């Protein structure tokens, strides 16, 4: 199947007219659809406290006049992903990325992150999310915008909900449910 795909692409490349076009459409009948829909559920542990935090503030908020927002805050993280909410639950990967407070009136985060899986057949593959996270909403939704390895051309969405949050330390455990279309 893969060899047939490569041969088809080579034929298209060799027989294509030499034009200055930036892009040209391909016939969708040349590709068979073996797409799968997978559901992943895991817990994201964002730890800002202690001797070995998984998330650090790289730009603090300087937004003083409105206490309902941390506008301008930027954190970089490498957070563990586990099967259960306990920190000693089975590790299935890590989330690497950043979040930034992008609202002047609410605590809404712009989140850019890769889920890098380390378990099973998905070991070495990633899923990428980019979106808005209004962290005090009970359930939030962010889009899956791509991936690597077994998740090339991935698309879908994540539903996330806060499992636990400490107002004192700002540590959080968030449950992620990902619904991903991939090959």
PDB file of C-alpha atoms in Angstrom:
ATOM      1  CA  UNK A   1       0.000   0.000   0.000  1.00  0.00           C
ATOM      2  CA  UNK A   2       2.751   2.459   0.980  1.00  0.00           C
ATOM      3  CA  UNK A   3       4.859   1.495  -2.054  1.00  0.00           C
ATOM      4  CA  UNK A   4       1.843   2.092  -4.311  1.00  0.00           C
ATOM      5  CA  UNK A   5       1.373   5.518  -2.715  1.00  0.00           C
ATOM      6  CA  UNK A   6       5.039   6.460  -3.333  1.00  0.00           C
ATOM      7  CA  UNK A   7       4.910   5.226  -6.943  1.00  0.00           C
ATOM      8  CA  UNK A   8       1.734   7.250  -7.556  1.00  0.00           C
ATOM      9  CA  UNK A   9       3.379  10.377  -6.145  1.00  0.00           C
ATOM     10  CA  UNK A  10       6.492   9.830  -8.285  1.00  0.00           C
ATOM     11  CA  UNK A  11       4.363   9.406 -11.423  1.00  0.00           C
ATOM     12  CA  UNK A  12       2.479  12.603 -10.580  1.00  0.00           C
ATOM     13  CA  UNK A  13       5.757  14.433  -9.991  1.00  0.00           C
ATOM     14  CA  UNK A  14       7.432  13.209 -13.188  1.00  0.00           C
ATOM     15  CA  UNK A  15       4.404  13.751 -15.438  1.00  0.00           C
ATOM     16  CA  UNK A  16       3.428  17.129 -13.984  1.00  0.00           C
ATOM     17  CA  UNK A  17       3.747  20.136 -16.216  1.00  0.00           C
ATOM     18  CA  UNK A  18       6.606  22.420 -15.379  1.00  0.00           C
ATOM     19  CA  UNK A  19       4.652  25.439 -14.163  1.00  0.00           C
ATOM     20  CA  UNK A  20       5.295  28.233 -11.777  1.00  0.00           C
ATOM     21  CA  UNK A  21       2.257  27.295  -9.690  1.00  0.00           C
ATOM     22  CA  UNK A  22       2.851  27.256  -5.982  1.00  0.00           C
ATOM     23  CA  UNK A  23       0.344  24.444  -5.367  1.00  0.00           C
ATOM     24  CA  UNK A  24      -1.741  22.061  -7.401  1.00  0.00           C
ATOM     25  CA  UNK A  25      -4.572  19.769  -6.331  1.00  0.00           C
ATOM     26  CA  UNK A  26      -4.140  16.008  -6.163  1.00  0.00           C
ATOM     27  CA  UNK A  27      -6.867  13.559  -7.033  1.00  0.00           C
ATOM     28  CA  UNK A  28      -8.291  12.267  -3.711  1.00  0.00           C
ATOM     29  CA  UNK A  29      -9.050   8.885  -5.339  1.00  0.00           C
ATOM     30  CA  UNK A  30      -5.294   8.236  -5.355  1.00  0.00           C
ATOM     31  CA  UNK A  31      -5.344   7.889  -1.577  1.00  0.00           C
ATOM     32  CA  UNK A  32      -7.186   5.252   0.389  1.00  0.00           C
ATOM     33  CA  UNK A  33      -8.538   6.213   3.774  1.00  0.00           C
ATOM     34  CA  UNK A  34      -7.346   4.052   6.615  1.00  0.00           C
ATOM     35  CA  UNK A  35      -8.140   6.680   9.224  1.00  0.00           C
ATOM     36  CA  UNK A  36      -8.811   5.648  12.801  1.00  0.00           C
ATOM     37  CA  UNK A  37     -10.530   7.462  15.636  1.00  0.00           C
ATOM     38  CA  UNK A  38      -8.762   6.951  18.975  1.00  0.00           C
ATOM     39  CA  UNK A  39      -9.776   8.087  22.451  1.00  0.00           C
ATOM     40  CA  UNK A  40      -7.006   8.792  24.959  1.00  0.00           C
ATOM     41  CA  UNK A  41      -7.565   9.587  28.626  1.00  0.00           C
ATOM     42  CA  UNK A  42      -4.780  10.654  30.953  1.00  0.00           C
ATOM     43  CA  UNK A  43      -3.879  13.162  33.651  1.00  0.00           C
ATOM     44  CA  UNK A  44      -1.610  16.192  33.219  1.00  0.00           C
ATOM     45  CA  UNK A  45       0.334  17.180  36.356  1.00  0.00           C
ATOM     46  CA  UNK A  46       1.293  20.882  36.418  1.00  0.00           C
ATOM     47  CA  UNK A  47       3.591  21.380  39.434  1.00  0.00           C
ATOM     48  CA  UNK A  48       4.898  24.868  40.191  1.00  0.00           C
ATOM     49  CA  UNK A  49       5.884  24.168  43.822  1.00  0.00           C
ATOM     50  CA  UNK A  50       8.634  22.163  45.490  1.00  0.00           C
ATOM     51  CA  UNK A  51      12.271  21.533  44.691  1.00  0.00           C
ATOM     52  CA  UNK A  52      11.679  20.076  41.215  1.00  0.00           C
ATOM     53  CA  UNK A  53       8.765  21.901  39.552  1.00  0.00           C
ATOM     54  CA  UNK A  54       7.555  20.698  36.156  1.00  0.00           C
ATOM     55  CA  UNK A  55       6.322  24.195  35.259  1.00  0.00           C
ATOM     56  CA  UNK A  56       8.118  27.500  35.762  1.00  0.00           C
ATOM     57  CA  UNK A  57       7.141  31.107  35.251  1.00  0.00           C
ATOM     58  CA  UNK A  58       9.397  32.713  32.655  1.00  0.00           C
ATOM     59  CA  UNK A  59       7.491  36.003  32.454  1.00  0.00           C
ATOM     60  CA  UNK A  60       5.478  37.099  35.488  1.00  0.00           C
ATOM     61  CA  UNK A  61       2.353  39.188  35.094  1.00  0.00           C
ATOM     62  CA  UNK A  62       2.843  42.899  35.528  1.00  0.00           C
ATOM     63  CA  UNK A  63      -0.897  43.527  35.287  1.00  0.00           C
ATOM     64  CA  UNK A  64      -1.533  45.108  38.711  1.00  0.00           C
ATOM     65  CA  UNK A  65      -4.738  47.070  38.375  1.00  0.00           C
ATOM     66  CA  UNK A  66      -7.086  44.113  37.895  1.00  0.00           C
ATOM     67  CA  UNK A  67      -6.818  41.250  40.358  1.00  0.00           C
ATOM     68  CA  UNK A  68      -9.077  38.981  38.267  1.00  0.00           C
ATOM     69  CA  UNK A  69      -6.386  38.492  35.621  1.00  0.00           C
ATOM     70  CA  UNK A  70      -2.730  37.513  35.395  1.00  0.00           C
ATOM     71  CA  UNK A  71      -2.462  39.036  31.914  1.00  0.00           C
ATOM     72  CA  UNK A  72       1.011  38.612  30.450  1.00  0.00           C
ATOM     73  CA  UNK A  73       2.070  35.611  32.567  1.00  0.00           C
ATOM     74  CA  UNK A  74       4.022  32.954  30.628  1.00  0.00           C
ATOM     75  CA  UNK A  75       4.932  29.507  31.983  1.00  0.00           C
ATOM     76  CA  UNK A  76       7.055  26.832  30.293  1.00  0.00           C
ATOM     77  CA  UNK A  77       6.382  23.222  31.272  1.00  0.00           C
ATOM     78  CA  UNK A  78       7.354  19.612  30.880  1.00  0.00           C
ATOM     79  CA  UNK A  79       4.551  17.895  32.763  1.00  0.00           C
ATOM     80  CA  UNK A  80       4.104  14.167  33.342  1.00  0.00           C
ATOM     81  CA  UNK A  81       1.106  12.403  31.787  1.00  0.00           C
ATOM     82  CA  UNK A  82      -0.224   9.531  33.895  1.00  0.00           C
ATOM     83  CA  UNK A  83      -3.067   7.010  33.643  1.00  0.00           C
ATOM     84  CA  UNK A  84      -4.530   8.080  36.981  1.00  0.00           C
ATOM     85  CA  UNK A  85      -4.632  11.316  38.961  1.00  0.00           C
ATOM     86  CA  UNK A  86      -2.070  10.125  41.528  1.00  0.00           C
ATOM     87  CA  UNK A  87       1.495  11.274  40.865  1.00  0.00           C
ATOM     88  CA  UNK A  88       2.734   7.681  41.226  1.00  0.00           C
ATOM     89  CA  UNK A  89       0.262   6.394  38.627  1.00  0.00           C
ATOM     90  CA  UNK A  90       1.689   4.779  35.469  1.00  0.00           C
ATOM     91  CA  UNK A  91       3.573   7.325  33.331  1.00  0.00           C
ATOM     92  CA  UNK A  92       2.488   7.282  29.655  1.00  0.00           C
ATOM     93  CA  UNK A  93       4.271  10.379  28.380  1.00  0.00           C
ATOM     94  CA  UNK A  94       5.023  14.008  28.954  1.00  0.00           C
ATOM     95  CA  UNK A  95       3.505  17.295  27.876  1.00  0.00           C
ATOM     96  CA  UNK A  96       5.943  19.925  26.669  1.00  0.00           C
ATOM     97  CA  UNK A  97       4.941  23.486  25.894  1.00  0.00           C
ATOM     98  CA  UNK A  98       3.878  26.779  27.353  1.00  0.00           C
ATOM     99  CA  UNK A  99       0.811  28.648  28.502  1.00  0.00           C
ATOM    100  CA  UNK A 100       0.320  32.386  28.541  1.00  0.00           C
ATOM    101  CA  UNK A 101      -2.423  34.487  30.063  1.00  0.00           C
ATOM    102  CA  UNK A 102      -3.984  36.230  27.088  1.00  0.00           C
ATOM    103  CA  UNK A 103      -6.993  37.931  28.702  1.00  0.00           C
ATOM    104  CA  UNK A 104      -7.107  41.231  30.537  1.00  0.00           C
ATOM    105  CA  UNK A 105     -10.394  40.395  32.291  1.00  0.00           C
ATOM    106  CA  UNK A 106     -10.385  36.628  32.971  1.00  0.00           C
ATOM    107  CA  UNK A 107      -7.933  33.834  33.667  1.00  0.00           C
ATOM    108  CA  UNK A 108      -7.792  32.412  30.133  1.00  0.00           C
ATOM    109  CA  UNK A 109      -4.643  30.747  28.930  1.00  0.00           C
ATOM    110  CA  UNK A 110      -3.304  30.359  25.417  1.00  0.00           C
ATOM    111  CA  UNK A 111      -1.832  26.841  25.454  1.00  0.00           C
ATOM    112  CA  UNK A 112       0.701  25.430  22.979  1.00  0.00           C
ATOM    113  CA  UNK A 113       1.709  21.868  23.764  1.00  0.00           C
ATOM    114  CA  UNK A 114       2.934  18.529  22.482  1.00  0.00           C
ATOM    115  CA  UNK A 115       1.963  15.287  24.149  1.00  0.00           C
ATOM    116  CA  UNK A 116       5.052  13.088  23.698  1.00  0.00           C
ATOM    117  CA  UNK A 117       4.031   9.490  24.352  1.00  0.00           C
ATOM    118  CA  UNK A 118       6.418   6.933  25.848  1.00  0.00           C
ATOM    119  CA  UNK A 119       4.121   3.937  26.188  1.00  0.00           C
ATOM    120  CA  UNK A 120       3.144   1.069  23.877  1.00  0.00           C
ATOM    121  CA  UNK A 121       2.887   1.399  20.124  1.00  0.00           C
ATOM    122  CA  UNK A 122       2.602   5.200  20.432  1.00  0.00           C
ATOM    123  CA  UNK A 123       6.087   5.499  22.004  1.00  0.00           C
ATOM    124  CA  UNK A 124       7.895   8.310  20.167  1.00  0.00           C
ATOM    125  CA  UNK A 125       4.757   9.764  18.569  1.00  0.00           C
ATOM    126  CA  UNK A 126       3.325  13.161  19.502  1.00  0.00           C
ATOM    127  CA  UNK A 127      -0.020  14.958  19.407  1.00  0.00           C
ATOM    128  CA  UNK A 128      -0.041  18.762  19.193  1.00  0.00           C
ATOM    129  CA  UNK A 129      -2.670  21.041  20.743  1.00  0.00           C
ATOM    130  CA  UNK A 130      -3.047  24.778  20.391  1.00  0.00           C
ATOM    131  CA  UNK A 131      -5.927  26.698  21.881  1.00  0.00           C
ATOM    132  CA  UNK A 132      -7.672  28.671  24.577  1.00  0.00           C
ATOM    133  CA  UNK A 133      -8.067  27.268  28.092  1.00  0.00           C
ATOM    134  CA  UNK A 134     -10.450  29.200  30.340  1.00  0.00           C
ATOM    135  CA  UNK A 135      -9.120  27.317  33.361  1.00  0.00           C
ATOM    136  CA  UNK A 136     -12.023  27.965  35.731  1.00  0.00           C
ATOM    137  CA  UNK A 137     -14.642  26.480  33.367  1.00  0.00           C
ATOM    138  CA  UNK A 138     -15.718  23.002  34.419  1.00  0.00           C
ATOM    139  CA  UNK A 139     -15.035  21.469  30.982  1.00  0.00           C
ATOM    140  CA  UNK A 140     -12.920  23.074  28.295  1.00  0.00           C
ATOM    141  CA  UNK A 141     -12.183  22.130  24.707  1.00  0.00           C
ATOM    142  CA  UNK A 142      -9.036  22.623  22.654  1.00  0.00           C
ATOM    143  CA  UNK A 143      -8.237  21.549  19.090  1.00  0.00           C
ATOM    144  CA  UNK A 144      -5.739  18.886  18.083  1.00  0.00           C
ATOM    145  CA  UNK A 145      -3.825  20.507  15.223  1.00  0.00           C
ATOM    146  CA  UNK A 146      -1.417  17.743  14.232  1.00  0.00           C
ATOM    147  CA  UNK A 147       1.155  15.273  15.349  1.00  0.00           C
ATOM    148  CA  UNK A 148       4.146  13.159  14.448  1.00  0.00           C
ATOM    149  CA  UNK A 149       4.875   9.450  14.051  1.00  0.00           C
ATOM    150  CA  UNK A 150       1.610   7.503  14.198  1.00  0.00           C
ATOM    151  CA  UNK A 151      -0.239  10.835  14.462  1.00  0.00           C
ATOM    152  CA  UNK A 152       0.841  12.433  11.175  1.00  0.00           C
ATOM    153  CA  UNK A 153      -2.074  14.442   9.779  1.00  0.00           C
ATOM    154  CA  UNK A 154      -3.861  14.096  13.139  1.00  0.00           C
ATOM    155  CA  UNK A 155      -6.914  16.200  13.871  1.00  0.00           C
ATOM    156  CA  UNK A 156      -9.486  16.209  16.610  1.00  0.00           C
ATOM    157  CA  UNK A 157     -10.149  17.797  19.943  1.00  0.00           C
ATOM    158  CA  UNK A 158      -9.404  17.514  23.629  1.00  0.00           C
ATOM    159  CA  UNK A 159     -11.874  17.907  26.465  1.00  0.00           C
ATOM    160  CA  UNK A 160     -10.192  18.818  29.704  1.00  0.00           C
ATOM    161  CA  UNK A 161     -11.374  19.306  33.241  1.00  0.00           C
ATOM    162  CA  UNK A 162      -9.520  20.198  36.399  1.00  0.00           C
ATOM    163  CA  UNK A 163      -9.318  17.218  38.724  1.00  0.00           C
ATOM    164  CA  UNK A 164      -7.493  19.071  41.511  1.00  0.00           C
ATOM    165  CA  UNK A 165      -6.106  22.576  42.069  1.00  0.00           C
ATOM    166  CA  UNK A 166      -4.238  24.177  44.987  1.00  0.00           C
ATOM    167  CA  UNK A 167      -4.903  27.933  45.284  1.00  0.00           C
ATOM    168  CA  UNK A 168      -1.856  28.199  47.561  1.00  0.00           C
ATOM    169  CA  UNK A 169       0.773  26.597  45.275  1.00  0.00           C
ATOM    170  CA  UNK A 170      -1.081  26.882  41.934  1.00  0.00           C
ATOM    171  CA  UNK A 171      -0.333  23.184  41.321  1.00  0.00           C
ATOM    172  CA  UNK A 172      -2.993  21.421  39.253  1.00  0.00           C
ATOM    173  CA  UNK A 173      -3.979  18.002  37.951  1.00  0.00           C
ATOM    174  CA  UNK A 174      -6.077  18.119  34.789  1.00  0.00           C
ATOM    175  CA  UNK A 175      -7.871  15.199  33.147  1.00  0.00           C
ATOM    176  CA  UNK A 176      -7.545  15.129  29.348  1.00  0.00           C
ATOM    177  CA  UNK A 177      -9.854  13.214  27.013  1.00  0.00           C
ATOM    178  CA  UNK A 178      -8.492  13.326  23.452  1.00  0.00           C
ATOM    179  CA  UNK A 179     -10.485  12.269  20.405  1.00  0.00           C
ATOM    180  CA  UNK A 180      -8.031  11.987  17.535  1.00  0.00           C
ATOM    181  CA  UNK A 181      -8.448  11.065  13.871  1.00  0.00           C
ATOM    182  CA  UNK A 182      -5.183   9.626  12.551  1.00  0.00           C
ATOM    183  CA  UNK A 183      -3.729   7.047  10.171  1.00  0.00           C
TER     184      UNK A 183
END
